[in-house]
Amino acid sequence: MFSKESRLSGYRVVLATFIALCGASFAGQAAPFECFAVSDLVRIFSDGYHCPEPGEAIELFGIRNEYLSGQCVIKANQDLGHVTVSLSPLRHAKGSTSLPADAITWNFVGSIPISENTPKYRKTDLVRPAPARFPDYLAEDKEISLKKDEYGAVYLTVRVPPDAQEGDYAASLTVRSDQASASLPLHLTVYPLTLPDERHLMVTEWYSTNKF
């Protein structure tokens, strides 16, 4: 007969083996989607055309009374339904100060079909050859669906209040779907300068319609 201690030890071994096998099984499966940071200056095509290297966090910096922007990407590894985004408050690293909830907004980036590129442009000057769907506008929809292998871009707009405390802030961007959820860190550095409300830069744009 086995002692009580021996039986308990055997149960622990079996349980540990079961957990290890289950972990190995899940580890071999791809997550329903990936979420990563990219520059707000790049265009994210739904088919992943020339998608830049993924970043681990959205990094922003600026001064008071300035508008800032950031961007992240959702890459679907399977069909995703009811994809949406939420943001936690941007909290200062020192103390309990945080930016107002309306200081940061987000939008999915919508795309439009382009059948042909502008004529007389060199191929090296093109973002990509047409035909293709080109990311073009900030959509009002707050929920989308993504097909397997499709890329979706999320664009962030941050207005730093004129009375914001200088220093480092941190928040979290969370993407949720019917299948899973994932979070991405958001870091903001506010420098001790303030952009004035009054603008002194005059801009004039000259154009002609004779070739339209």
Coordinates of C-alpha atoms in Angstrom, one line a residue:
M1 CA 0.0 0.0 0.0
F2 CA 1.1 3.5 -0.7
S3 CA 1.3 6.1 2.0
K4 CA -0.9 9.3 1.9
E5 CA 2.2 11.3 1.2
S6 CA 3.2 9.1 -1.7
R7 CA -0.3 9.3 -3.3
L8 CA -0.3 13.1 -3.0
S9 CA 3.1 13.3 -4.6
G10 CA 1.9 11.1 -7.4
Y11 CA -1.1 13.3 -8.0
R12 CA 1.1 16.4 -8.1
V13 CA 3.3 14.7 -10.8
V14 CA 0.3 13.8 -12.9
L15 CA -1.2 17.3 -12.6
A16 CA 2.1 18.9 -13.4
T17 CA 2.4 16.7 -16.5
F18 CA -1.1 17.5 -17.6
I19 CA -0.6 21.2 -17.3
A20 CA 2.7 21.0 -19.2
L21 CA 1.1 19.1 -22.0
C22 CA -1.8 21.5 -22.2
G23 CA 0.6 24.4 -22.2
A24 CA 2.6 22.9 -25.0
S25 CA -0.6 22.3 -27.0
F26 CA -1.7 26.0 -26.6
A27 CA 1.8 27.3 -27.2
G28 CA 1.7 25.7 -30.7
Q29 CA -1.4 27.6 -31.7
A30 CA -1.1 31.2 -33.0
A31 CA -3.0 33.9 -31.1
P32 CA -6.2 35.0 -32.8
F33 CA -4.6 38.4 -33.5
E34 CA -1.4 40.4 -33.0
C35 CA -1.3 44.0 -31.9
F36 CA 1.8 46.2 -32.3
A37 CA 2.9 49.8 -32.6
V38 CA 4.0 51.6 -35.8
S39 CA 4.8 55.1 -36.8
D40 CA 1.9 57.4 -37.4
L41 CA 3.6 58.5 -40.6
V42 CA 3.2 55.2 -42.4
R43 CA 0.2 53.9 -44.3
I44 CA -1.1 50.5 -43.2
F45 CA -2.7 48.5 -46.1
S46 CA -5.3 45.9 -45.3
D47 CA -3.2 43.2 -47.1
G48 CA -0.1 44.1 -45.1
Y49 CA 1.8 45.6 -48.1
H50 CA 5.2 46.8 -46.8
C51 CA 4.0 46.8 -43.2
P52 CA 6.9 48.1 -41.0
E53 CA 8.5 46.2 -38.2
P54 CA 6.3 45.9 -35.1
G55 CA 7.0 48.0 -32.1
E56 CA 6.3 47.0 -28.5
A57 CA 4.8 50.3 -27.3
I58 CA 3.3 53.5 -28.7
E59 CA 5.8 56.3 -27.9
L60 CA 4.6 59.9 -28.0
F61 CA 6.2 63.2 -27.0
G62 CA 5.3 66.8 -27.3
I63 CA 4.5 70.1 -25.5
R64 CA 1.5 71.6 -23.8
N65 CA -1.4 72.7 -26.0
E66 CA -0.2 70.5 -28.9
Y67 CA -1.9 67.8 -30.9
L68 CA 0.0 64.5 -31.2
S69 CA -0.8 61.3 -33.1
G70 CA 0.1 57.7 -32.8
Q71 CA -0.8 54.4 -34.6
C72 CA -1.0 50.7 -33.9
V73 CA -1.9 47.7 -36.1
I74 CA -4.2 44.7 -35.5
K75 CA -3.1 41.7 -37.6
A76 CA -5.8 39.0 -37.8
N77 CA -4.5 35.4 -37.6
Q78 CA -8.1 34.2 -38.0
D79 CA -11.5 35.8 -38.8
L80 CA -12.3 38.3 -36.1
G81 CA -15.7 39.7 -35.1
H82 CA -16.7 42.7 -33.1
V83 CA -13.2 44.2 -32.9
T84 CA -13.1 47.3 -30.7
V85 CA -10.6 49.4 -28.8
S86 CA -10.5 51.0 -25.3
L87 CA -7.9 53.2 -23.6
S88 CA -7.1 53.6 -19.9
P89 CA -6.4 57.1 -18.6
L90 CA -3.0 58.6 -19.3
R91 CA -1.6 58.8 -15.7
H92 CA 1.5 60.7 -14.7
A93 CA 4.4 58.6 -13.5
K94 CA 4.7 60.7 -10.3
G95 CA 1.5 61.1 -8.3
S96 CA -2.1 60.6 -9.2
T97 CA -2.4 63.2 -11.9
S98 CA -3.9 62.1 -15.2
L99 CA -5.0 63.8 -18.4
P100 CA -8.7 64.2 -19.0
A101 CA -10.5 61.3 -20.7
D102 CA -11.3 63.4 -23.8
A103 CA -7.6 64.3 -24.2
I104 CA -7.1 61.1 -26.3
T105 CA -9.4 59.7 -29.0
W106 CA -9.0 56.8 -31.4
N107 CA -10.3 55.8 -34.9
F108 CA -10.0 52.9 -37.2
V109 CA -8.4 53.9 -40.5
G110 CA -10.7 53.3 -43.4
S111 CA -9.5 52.6 -47.0
I112 CA -10.8 53.4 -50.5
P113 CA -10.3 51.5 -53.8
I114 CA -7.8 53.1 -56.2
S115 CA -8.0 51.7 -59.8
E116 CA -4.9 53.5 -61.2
N117 CA -2.1 55.7 -60.0
T118 CA -1.8 59.4 -60.9
P119 CA -0.3 59.6 -64.4
K120 CA 3.3 60.7 -65.1
Y121 CA 4.5 59.7 -61.7
R122 CA 7.7 57.7 -61.4
K123 CA 7.1 54.3 -59.8
T124 CA 9.7 55.1 -57.2
D125 CA 7.5 58.1 -56.1
L126 CA 4.4 55.9 -55.5
V127 CA 3.4 54.6 -52.1
R128 CA 2.3 51.4 -54.0
P129 CA 1.2 50.5 -57.5
A130 CA -2.6 50.5 -58.1
P131 CA -5.0 48.8 -58.2
A132 CA -5.3 48.4 -54.5
R133 CA -7.2 49.7 -51.4
F134 CA -5.4 52.7 -49.9
P135 CA -5.8 53.8 -46.3
D136 CA -7.3 57.2 -46.5
Y137 CA -9.6 58.4 -43.7
L138 CA -10.5 58.2 -40.0
A139 CA -13.6 56.1 -39.8
E140 CA -16.4 56.9 -37.4
D141 CA -17.2 53.2 -36.8
K142 CA -16.1 52.0 -33.3
E143 CA -16.4 48.3 -34.2
I144 CA -15.2 46.4 -37.2
S145 CA -14.6 42.8 -38.4
L146 CA -11.3 41.5 -39.8
K147 CA -10.8 38.5 -42.1
K148 CA -7.9 36.2 -41.6
D149 CA -4.5 37.7 -42.6
E150 CA -6.1 41.2 -42.8
Y151 CA -4.5 44.2 -41.2
G152 CA -6.4 47.0 -39.4
A153 CA -4.9 50.3 -38.3
V154 CA -5.9 52.3 -35.2
Y155 CA -5.1 56.0 -35.2
L156 CA -4.7 57.9 -32.0
T157 CA -5.1 61.7 -31.5
V158 CA -3.9 63.2 -28.3
R159 CA -4.4 66.9 -27.3
V160 CA -2.1 67.8 -24.5
P161 CA -3.9 70.3 -22.2
P162 CA -2.3 73.7 -21.8
D163 CA -2.1 73.1 -18.1
A164 CA -0.7 69.6 -18.2
Q165 CA 2.0 68.7 -15.8
E166 CA 5.3 68.0 -17.5
G167 CA 6.8 64.6 -17.3
D168 CA 6.1 61.0 -18.3
Y169 CA 2.6 59.5 -18.6
A170 CA 1.5 55.9 -19.2
A171 CA -1.7 54.3 -20.4
S172 CA -2.8 51.0 -22.0
L173 CA -4.6 50.4 -25.3
T174 CA -6.7 47.3 -25.3
V175 CA -8.0 45.6 -28.4
R176 CA -10.9 43.2 -27.9
S177 CA -12.7 40.8 -30.3
D178 CA -15.1 37.9 -29.9
Q179 CA -12.0 35.6 -29.9
A180 CA -9.5 37.3 -27.6
S181 CA -8.1 40.6 -26.2
A182 CA -4.6 42.1 -26.1
S183 CA -3.1 45.2 -24.7
L184 CA -0.3 47.6 -25.8
P185 CA 1.5 50.1 -23.6
L186 CA 1.2 53.8 -24.5
H187 CA 3.9 56.2 -23.2
L188 CA 3.7 60.0 -23.4
T189 CA 6.4 62.6 -22.5
V190 CA 5.2 66.2 -22.0
Y191 CA 8.0 68.8 -22.1
P192 CA 7.9 72.0 -20.1
L193 CA 6.9 74.3 -23.0
T194 CA 3.5 75.6 -24.1
L195 CA 2.3 76.2 -27.6
P196 CA 0.4 79.5 -27.8
D197 CA -3.2 79.7 -28.9
E198 CA -2.5 82.5 -31.3
R199 CA -0.8 81.4 -34.5
H200 CA 1.7 83.7 -36.3
L201 CA 2.6 81.5 -39.3
M202 CA 0.8 82.5 -42.5
V203 CA 0.4 79.9 -45.2
T204 CA -0.6 80.4 -48.8
E205 CA -1.1 77.6 -51.2
W206 CA -1.0 78.2 -55.0
Y207 CA -2.6 75.8 -57.4
S208 CA -4.0 75.8 -60.9
T209 CA -7.1 74.0 -62.3
N210 CA -6.1 74.3 -66.0
K211 CA -5.1 70.6 -66.1
F212 CA -8.0 69.2 -64.2

